[in-house]
């Protein structure tokens, strides 16, 4: 059944989902065409591919209904830990990265000789290893029962799949474990399965689905032993739940501003983990000194490469097509991860600005108009825009993130003109390094906003109001 048929049935009042779908899923819904998507590493290694399942369209309609109802129930029971940011409403990679990097920056700024040891763990084939019996028992433990539990058990078991690649299809094979990657309800079921992982872990612990970061302020071998014990707890949970830590893709990083590194050995099943000076975390290059040269260079190079490809292939297209290509293909690469990371230095800002100027020539030719006329923000303005937009969305409840965790309210002074909004006080910072943290750098631009911007709805803040205000500030600073 195609999507167009489903739409016609919905318009006419017909029910595309028969009553018997409430207790079991049809065999066609449990057959998936698997498309391998390359993640990273050598393309010749099949372990470097993610299997994405193409499943029944009508089945996804019912999956979405079950997912929405089940999510509301589980969230009301507080099943998911606060440090799980994956596949949850109002959470994202940005909430994890912004909170984690802001916390790390604050610790290293307060004690410049501190050493934060961050262990970045990867669970091998996590979605494919989930035991069906274990996830059903966990759903029962959290209070899920009746027809919903029966349907979920039927949905997970008795599945078949075949690989489709390059026009060829393999023979079908049974699926004995795992949640379906590419299904609507699969990510929710995985979150249920992994929800009890942080239990009894005392170190810092953040998750985005199966990507897990374990960290601690380490100064002595005894403190390192505590971190190792928490790592052992994670490894024990994996062994008890049919998971396996991928030692090949798990790394340790010594985050510090000190000149001399501090290394302690951390191991999984007796195999020591490798120390690295930089590592990608949810798409952002984290360096051991928490400076952003590597991330700036990587974003700049990738954005320039994609822009060059677009320029070669869209040479004869209209300005509108070129602009859409820039906004959809190039800009997301250049600005991904903001405001969690920040170019910080003028040299890095200039590098990003050089790429930001290229689209003007790409879209408008050799004589581009001023940035405001072209509606392409300069990099300095865009950095302020992303900070303020993220902060406003937190204030309005659109993002589940404690944006005031380190920010306090300043006492009202006699000369303050704005009585409706108390001015915020940035957290203490001992150095320029600490002033580059999100919690510090966002306070002054937020305090400077007019009251009508702070009071406006979240949906209106980015385009109708914030950009106009920032363009005026930018124009005044150039004069």
Coordinates of C-alpha atoms in Angstrom, one line a residue:
X1 CA 0.0 0.0 0.0
X2 CA 1.5 3.3 -1.1
X3 CA 1.5 6.6 0.8
X4 CA -1.0 8.2 -1.7
X5 CA -3.5 5.4 -1.0
X6 CA -3.2 5.8 2.7
X7 CA -3.8 9.6 2.4
X8 CA -6.9 8.9 0.3
X9 CA -8.2 6.5 2.8
X10 CA -7.7 9.0 5.7
X11 CA -9.5 11.7 3.7
X12 CA -12.5 9.5 3.1
X13 CA -12.7 8.3 6.7
X14 CA -11.6 4.7 5.9
X15 CA -9.4 3.0 8.5
X16 CA -6.2 1.7 6.8
X17 CA -5.4 -0.3 10.0
X18 CA -7.7 -3.3 10.6
X19 CA -8.6 -4.3 14.2
X20 CA -6.4 -7.4 14.1
X21 CA -3.4 -5.2 13.9
X22 CA -3.9 -4.3 17.5
X23 CA -2.6 -7.7 18.7
X24 CA -0.2 -8.7 16.1
X25 CA 1.8 -7.3 13.1
X26 CA 1.3 -8.8 9.6
X27 CA 4.2 -10.7 8.2
X28 CA 4.7 -8.1 5.5
X29 CA 5.3 -5.5 8.2
X30 CA 8.0 -7.7 9.8
X31 CA 10.0 -8.0 6.6
X32 CA 12.7 -5.4 6.0
X33 CA 15.0 -4.5 3.1
X34 CA 18.3 -3.5 4.7
X35 CA 20.4 -0.8 3.0
X36 CA 24.0 -0.6 4.3
X37 CA 25.1 3.0 5.0
X38 CA 28.8 3.7 5.5
X39 CA 29.7 5.3 8.8
X40 CA 33.5 5.7 8.9
X41 CA 36.7 3.8 8.3
X42 CA 37.6 1.6 5.3
X43 CA 34.7 0.9 3.0
X44 CA 35.9 -2.6 2.4
X45 CA 35.2 -3.6 6.1
X46 CA 31.5 -4.6 6.5
X47 CA 31.7 -3.6 10.2
X48 CA 31.9 0.1 9.2
X49 CA 28.4 0.1 7.7
X50 CA 25.1 0.8 9.5
X51 CA 22.2 -1.4 8.5
X52 CA 19.1 0.8 7.8
X53 CA 15.9 -1.1 7.4
X54 CA 13.2 -0.1 4.9
X55 CA 10.0 -1.3 6.4
X56 CA 6.2 -1.1 5.6
X57 CA 4.8 2.4 5.3
X58 CA 1.4 1.4 6.7
X59 CA 3.2 -0.3 9.6
X60 CA 5.0 2.9 10.4
X61 CA 1.6 4.6 10.8
X62 CA 0.7 2.3 13.6
X63 CA 4.3 2.4 15.0
X64 CA 4.0 6.1 15.3
X65 CA 0.7 5.8 17.3
X66 CA 2.2 3.3 19.6
X67 CA 5.4 5.2 20.0
X68 CA 3.7 8.5 21.0
X69 CA 1.4 6.8 23.6
X70 CA 4.3 4.8 25.0
X71 CA 6.6 7.7 25.2
X72 CA 4.1 9.8 27.2
X73 CA 3.6 6.9 29.6
X74 CA 7.4 6.2 30.1
X75 CA 8.2 9.9 30.5
X76 CA 5.5 10.2 33.1
X77 CA 7.2 7.4 35.0
X78 CA 10.6 9.1 34.7
X79 CA 12.0 5.9 33.1
X80 CA 14.7 7.7 31.1
X81 CA 17.6 9.2 33.0
X82 CA 18.3 12.9 32.6
X83 CA 21.7 12.2 31.1
X84 CA 20.1 10.4 28.1
X85 CA 19.9 12.9 25.2
X86 CA 19.2 10.6 22.3
X87 CA 15.8 10.2 20.6
X88 CA 14.0 12.3 23.2
X89 CA 11.7 15.3 22.8
X90 CA 13.5 18.6 23.5
X91 CA 16.9 16.9 23.7
X92 CA 19.6 16.6 21.1
X93 CA 23.3 16.4 20.4
X94 CA 23.4 20.1 21.2
X95 CA 22.0 19.7 24.7
X96 CA 24.6 17.0 25.5
X97 CA 27.5 18.9 24.0
X98 CA 26.7 22.3 25.3
X99 CA 26.2 21.1 28.9
X100 CA 29.3 18.8 28.8
X101 CA 31.7 21.3 27.3
X102 CA 30.4 24.1 29.5
X103 CA 31.0 22.0 32.6
X104 CA 34.5 20.9 31.5
X105 CA 35.5 24.5 30.7
X106 CA 34.3 25.7 34.1
X107 CA 36.3 23.0 35.9
X108 CA 39.5 23.6 33.9
X109 CA 39.1 27.4 34.3
X110 CA 38.7 27.2 38.1
X111 CA 41.7 24.9 38.5
X112 CA 44.1 25.3 35.6
X113 CA 46.1 22.3 36.6
X114 CA 43.1 20.0 36.7
X115 CA 43.0 16.8 34.6
X116 CA 39.6 15.6 33.4
X117 CA 39.8 12.0 32.1
X118 CA 37.0 11.4 29.6
X119 CA 36.4 7.8 28.4
X120 CA 34.4 7.8 25.2
X121 CA 32.8 4.4 24.8
X122 CA 31.2 2.8 21.8
X123 CA 28.9 -0.2 22.1
X124 CA 29.5 -2.6 19.3
X125 CA 26.5 -3.1 17.1
X126 CA 24.3 -2.0 20.0
X127 CA 21.0 -1.8 18.1
X128 CA 21.5 -5.2 16.6
X129 CA 22.4 -7.0 19.8
X130 CA 19.4 -6.1 21.9
X131 CA 17.9 -9.4 23.3
X132 CA 14.2 -9.5 22.6
X133 CA 13.4 -11.3 25.9
X134 CA 15.3 -8.8 27.9
X135 CA 13.7 -5.7 26.5
X136 CA 10.2 -7.3 26.9
X137 CA 11.0 -8.0 30.6
X138 CA 12.2 -4.4 31.1
X139 CA 9.0 -3.1 29.5
X140 CA 7.0 -5.2 32.0
X141 CA 9.2 -3.9 34.8
X142 CA 8.3 -0.3 33.8
X143 CA 4.6 -1.1 33.9
X144 CA 3.9 -1.8 30.2
X145 CA 1.4 -4.7 29.8
X146 CA -1.8 -5.9 28.1
X147 CA -2.3 -5.6 24.4
X148 CA 0.5 -3.1 24.0
X149 CA 3.1 -5.5 25.4
X150 CA 1.7 -8.3 23.3
X151 CA 1.9 -6.2 20.1
X152 CA 5.5 -5.1 20.9
X153 CA 6.6 -8.7 21.5
X154 CA 4.9 -9.8 18.3
X155 CA 6.5 -6.8 16.4
X156 CA 10.0 -7.7 17.6
X157 CA 9.9 -11.5 17.1
X158 CA 9.6 -13.5 13.9
X159 CA 11.1 -10.8 11.7
X160 CA 13.0 -11.4 8.5
X161 CA 15.3 -9.2 6.5
X162 CA 17.3 -9.2 3.2
X163 CA 20.1 -6.9 2.0
X164 CA 19.5 -4.7 -1.0
X165 CA 22.5 -3.1 -2.5
X166 CA 23.4 -2.0 -6.1
X167 CA 20.1 -3.4 -7.5
X168 CA 20.8 -6.9 -6.1
X169 CA 19.0 -8.6 -3.2
X170 CA 20.2 -11.3 -0.9
X171 CA 18.2 -14.3 0.4
X172 CA 16.0 -13.5 3.4
X173 CA 17.3 -14.4 6.8
X174 CA 15.7 -14.5 10.3
X175 CA 16.3 -11.7 12.8
X176 CA 17.0 -13.2 16.2
X177 CA 17.9 -10.0 18.2
X178 CA 18.0 -6.3 17.9
X179 CA 15.6 -3.3 17.4
X180 CA 14.9 -2.3 13.8
X181 CA 17.1 0.6 12.6
X182 CA 14.9 2.6 10.3
X183 CA 11.7 1.8 12.2
X184 CA 9.7 4.5 14.0
X185 CA 9.6 2.7 17.4
X186 CA 13.1 1.2 17.4
X187 CA 14.9 4.2 19.0
X188 CA 12.3 4.3 21.8
X189 CA 12.7 0.6 22.5
X190 CA 16.5 1.0 22.6
X191 CA 16.2 3.9 25.1
X192 CA 14.0 1.6 27.3
X193 CA 16.6 -1.1 27.1
X194 CA 19.5 1.1 28.0
X195 CA 17.7 3.2 30.6
X196 CA 19.1 1.4 33.6
X197 CA 22.8 1.6 32.5
X198 CA 23.7 4.7 34.6
X199 CA 22.6 3.1 37.8
X200 CA 25.3 3.2 40.6
X201 CA 27.8 5.2 38.5
X202 CA 29.3 8.1 40.5
X203 CA 31.4 9.6 37.8
X204 CA 30.1 12.1 35.1
X205 CA 28.0 10.2 32.7
X206 CA 26.4 11.4 29.4
X207 CA 24.7 9.4 26.7
X208 CA 23.3 9.9 23.2
X209 CA 21.7 6.5 22.5
X210 CA 24.6 4.1 22.7
X211 CA 27.4 6.8 22.5
X212 CA 28.5 7.0 26.1
X213 CA 31.0 9.4 27.8
X214 CA 32.3 8.6 31.2
X215 CA 34.5 11.3 32.9
X216 CA 36.0 12.4 36.2
X217 CA 38.3 15.1 37.6
X218 CA 41.4 12.9 38.3
X219 CA 44.3 14.0 40.4
X220 CA 45.6 10.8 42.1
X221 CA 45.7 7.1 41.3
X222 CA 43.0 6.5 43.9
X223 CA 40.6 8.7 42.0
X224 CA 41.6 7.0 38.7
X225 CA 40.7 3.7 40.4
X226 CA 37.2 5.1 41.1
X227 CA 36.8 5.9 37.4
X228 CA 38.0 2.4 36.5
X229 CA 35.4 0.9 38.8
X230 CA 32.7 2.9 37.1
X231 CA 34.0 1.6 33.7
X232 CA 33.9 -1.9 35.1
X233 CA 30.2 -1.3 36.1
X234 CA 29.4 -0.3 32.5
X235 CA 31.2 -3.3 31.2
X236 CA 29.4 -5.6 33.6
X237 CA 26.1 -4.1 32.6
X238 CA 27.0 -4.9 29.0
X239 CA 27.9 -8.5 29.8
X240 CA 24.6 -9.0 31.7
X241 CA 22.5 -7.5 28.9
X242 CA 24.0 -9.0 25.8
X243 CA 26.1 -5.9 24.8
X244 CA 29.8 -5.6 24.1
X245 CA 32.1 -2.6 24.5
X246 CA 33.9 -1.9 21.2
X247 CA 37.5 -1.4 22.4
X248 CA 38.6 -0.5 18.9
X249 CA 36.4 2.6 18.9
X250 CA 36.6 3.5 22.7
X251 CA 39.2 6.1 23.7
X252 CA 40.5 8.0 26.7
X253 CA 41.3 11.7 26.6
X254 CA 43.2 13.8 29.2
X255 CA 41.5 17.1 29.2
X256 CA 43.7 19.7 30.8
X257 CA 45.4 23.1 30.4
X258 CA 48.5 21.8 32.2
X259 CA 51.7 21.5 30.2
X260 CA 52.4 17.9 31.4
X261 CA 49.8 15.2 30.7
X262 CA 48.6 12.8 33.4
X263 CA 48.0 9.3 32.3
X264 CA 46.5 6.4 34.2
X265 CA 45.6 3.1 32.5
X266 CA 42.0 2.3 32.0
X267 CA 41.1 -1.2 30.6
X268 CA 38.1 -3.2 29.4
X269 CA 38.5 -6.9 30.1
X270 CA 42.2 -6.5 30.7
X271 CA 42.8 -4.6 27.4
X272 CA 44.0 -1.0 27.9
X273 CA 42.2 1.8 26.1
X274 CA 44.1 4.1 23.9
X275 CA 44.8 7.8 24.8
X276 CA 44.1 10.4 22.1
X277 CA 44.6 14.1 21.9
X278 CA 41.5 14.7 19.8
X279 CA 38.4 12.8 19.1
X280 CA 35.0 13.3 17.4
X281 CA 32.1 13.4 19.9
X282 CA 28.7 13.5 18.1
X283 CA 30.3 15.2 15.1
X284 CA 32.4 17.8 16.9
X285 CA 36.2 17.5 17.2
X286 CA 37.1 17.6 20.9
X287 CA 40.8 18.5 21.6
X288 CA 42.5 17.7 24.9
X289 CA 43.1 21.4 25.6
X290 CA 39.4 22.3 24.8
X291 CA 40.5 24.7 22.1
X292 CA 38.7 24.7 18.8
X293 CA 41.4 24.9 16.1
X294 CA 40.8 21.3 14.9
X295 CA 37.0 21.7 14.8
X296 CA 37.3 25.0 13.0
X297 CA 39.7 23.5 10.4
X298 CA 37.6 20.4 9.9
X299 CA 34.3 22.4 9.5
X300 CA 36.0 25.0 7.2
X301 CA 37.6 22.3 4.9
X302 CA 34.4 20.3 4.6
X303 CA 32.2 23.3 4.0
X304 CA 34.6 24.6 1.3
X305 CA 34.7 21.2 -0.4
X306 CA 30.9 20.9 -0.6
X307 CA 30.6 24.6 -1.7
X308 CA 33.1 23.9 -4.5
X309 CA 31.1 20.8 -5.6
X310 CA 27.9 22.9 -5.7
X311 CA 29.6 25.7 -7.6
X312 CA 30.8 23.3 -10.3
X313 CA 27.4 21.6 -10.7
X314 CA 25.1 24.6 -10.3
X315 CA 27.0 27.2 -12.5
X316 CA 24.1 27.9 -14.8
X317 CA 21.3 27.8 -12.2
X318 CA 19.4 30.8 -10.8
X319 CA 20.3 32.7 -7.7
X320 CA 17.4 31.1 -5.8
X321 CA 18.6 27.6 -6.5
X322 CA 22.2 28.5 -5.5
X323 CA 20.9 30.1 -2.3
X324 CA 18.9 27.0 -1.4
X325 CA 22.0 24.8 -2.1
X326 CA 24.1 27.0 0.2
X327 CA 21.5 27.0 3.0
X328 CA 20.8 23.2 2.8
X329 CA 24.3 21.8 2.0
X330 CA 27.0 24.2 3.1
X331 CA 25.8 26.3 6.1
X332 CA 24.8 23.3 8.3
X333 CA 28.4 21.9 8.0
X334 CA 30.0 25.2 8.9
X335 CA 27.8 26.0 11.8
X336 CA 27.1 22.4 13.2
X337 CA 27.6 22.2 16.9
X338 CA 27.2 25.9 17.7
X339 CA 26.7 27.0 20.4
X340 CA 28.3 24.0 22.1
X341 CA 31.7 25.0 20.7
X342 CA 33.0 28.4 19.7
X343 CA 35.8 29.5 17.4
X344 CA 37.1 31.6 20.3
X345 CA 40.1 33.2 18.7
X346 CA 40.0 35.8 16.0
X347 CA 42.2 33.6 13.8
X348 CA 39.6 30.9 13.8
X349 CA 36.7 33.3 13.3
X350 CA 38.6 34.7 10.2
X351 CA 39.0 31.2 8.9
X352 CA 35.2 30.6 9.1
X353 CA 34.5 34.1 7.8
X354 CA 36.6 33.4 4.7
X355 CA 34.3 30.4 3.9
X356 CA 31.2 32.4 4.8
X357 CA 32.1 35.1 2.2
X358 CA 32.3 32.5 -0.6
X359 CA 28.6 31.9 -0.9
X360 CA 28.1 35.6 -1.7
X361 CA 30.2 35.2 -4.8
X362 CA 28.8 31.8 -5.6
X363 CA 25.2 33.2 -5.5
X364 CA 25.6 36.7 -6.9
X365 CA 28.8 36.6 -9.0
X366 CA 31.8 38.9 -8.9
X367 CA 30.0 41.9 -7.5
X368 CA 28.0 40.5 -4.5
X369 CA 25.7 42.9 -2.6
X370 CA 26.3 43.7 1.1
X371 CA 25.7 40.8 3.5
X372 CA 22.4 42.4 4.9
X373 CA 21.0 42.8 1.4
X374 CA 21.9 39.2 0.6
X375 CA 20.6 38.1 4.0
X376 CA 23.7 36.1 4.8
X377 CA 25.0 36.8 8.3
X378 CA 28.7 37.6 8.9
X379 CA 30.3 35.0 11.2
X380 CA 30.6 37.2 14.3
X381 CA 26.9 38.0 14.0
X382 CA 26.0 34.4 13.4
X383 CA 27.9 33.3 16.5
X384 CA 25.8 35.7 18.6
X385 CA 22.7 34.6 16.9
X386 CA 23.1 30.9 17.7
X387 CA 24.0 31.7 21.3
X388 CA 20.9 33.8 21.8
X389 CA 18.6 31.5 19.9
X390 CA 19.6 28.5 22.0
X391 CA 19.3 30.5 25.2
X392 CA 15.8 31.7 24.2
X393 CA 14.6 28.3 23.3
X394 CA 15.8 27.1 26.8
X395 CA 14.0 30.0 28.4
X396 CA 10.8 29.2 26.5
X397 CA 10.9 25.5 27.3
X398 CA 11.5 24.4 23.7
X399 CA 14.7 22.7 24.8
X400 CA 15.1 20.6 27.9
X401 CA 18.4 22.1 29.1
X402 CA 19.2 24.0 32.3
X403 CA 20.7 27.1 30.7
X404 CA 20.9 28.9 34.1
X405 CA 22.9 26.2 35.9
X406 CA 25.9 28.5 36.3
X407 CA 24.1 31.8 35.7
X408 CA 22.7 33.9 38.6
X409 CA 20.4 36.9 38.7
X410 CA 22.1 40.2 39.5
X411 CA 20.5 42.4 42.1
X412 CA 18.6 45.4 40.7
X413 CA 20.5 48.6 40.6
X414 CA 19.1 52.1 40.7
X415 CA 20.2 53.0 37.2
X416 CA 18.7 49.9 35.5
X417 CA 16.1 51.1 33.0
X418 CA 14.5 47.7 32.5
X419 CA 12.4 46.7 35.5
X420 CA 10.6 43.8 33.8
X421 CA 13.7 41.6 33.3
X422 CA 16.4 41.3 35.9
X423 CA 19.9 41.4 34.5
X424 CA 21.8 38.1 34.6
X425 CA 25.2 37.7 36.2
X426 CA 27.7 35.5 34.4
X427 CA 29.5 32.7 36.3
X428 CA 32.9 33.6 37.7
X429 CA 35.8 33.1 35.2
X430 CA 39.4 33.3 36.2
X431 CA 40.8 33.6 32.6
X432 CA 39.8 34.3 29.0
X433 CA 39.5 30.5 28.7
X434 CA 36.6 30.5 31.1
X435 CA 35.0 33.6 29.5
X436 CA 34.6 31.6 26.2
X437 CA 32.2 29.1 27.8
X438 CA 28.6 29.3 26.7
X439 CA 27.3 30.3 30.2
X440 CA 29.6 33.3 30.3
X441 CA 29.6 34.6 26.7
X442 CA 25.7 34.5 26.3
X443 CA 24.9 36.7 29.4
X444 CA 26.0 40.1 28.0
X445 CA 24.2 39.8 24.6
X446 CA 21.1 38.5 26.4
X447 CA 21.1 41.4 28.9
X448 CA 21.4 43.9 26.0
X449 CA 18.3 42.6 24.2
X450 CA 15.2 44.9 24.4
X451 CA 12.3 43.6 26.6
X452 CA 10.1 42.9 23.6
X453 CA 12.6 40.4 22.3
X454 CA 12.8 38.6 25.6
X455 CA 9.0 38.5 25.8
X456 CA 8.2 37.3 22.3
X457 CA 7.2 33.7 21.5
X458 CA 10.0 31.3 20.8
X459 CA 8.8 30.7 17.3
X460 CA 9.0 34.4 16.4
X461 CA 12.4 35.0 18.0
X462 CA 14.8 33.8 15.3
X463 CA 13.6 35.3 12.1
X464 CA 11.2 38.2 12.6
X465 CA 12.8 39.8 15.6
X466 CA 16.3 38.6 16.5
X467 CA 17.8 38.9 13.1
X468 CA 16.5 42.4 12.6
X469 CA 17.9 43.5 16.0
X470 CA 21.3 41.9 15.3
X471 CA 21.5 43.5 11.8
X472 CA 20.9 46.9 13.4
X473 CA 23.7 46.2 16.0
X474 CA 26.0 44.9 13.3
X475 CA 25.3 48.0 11.1
X476 CA 25.9 50.4 14.0
X477 CA 29.2 48.7 14.9
X478 CA 30.5 49.1 11.3
X479 CA 29.8 52.9 11.3

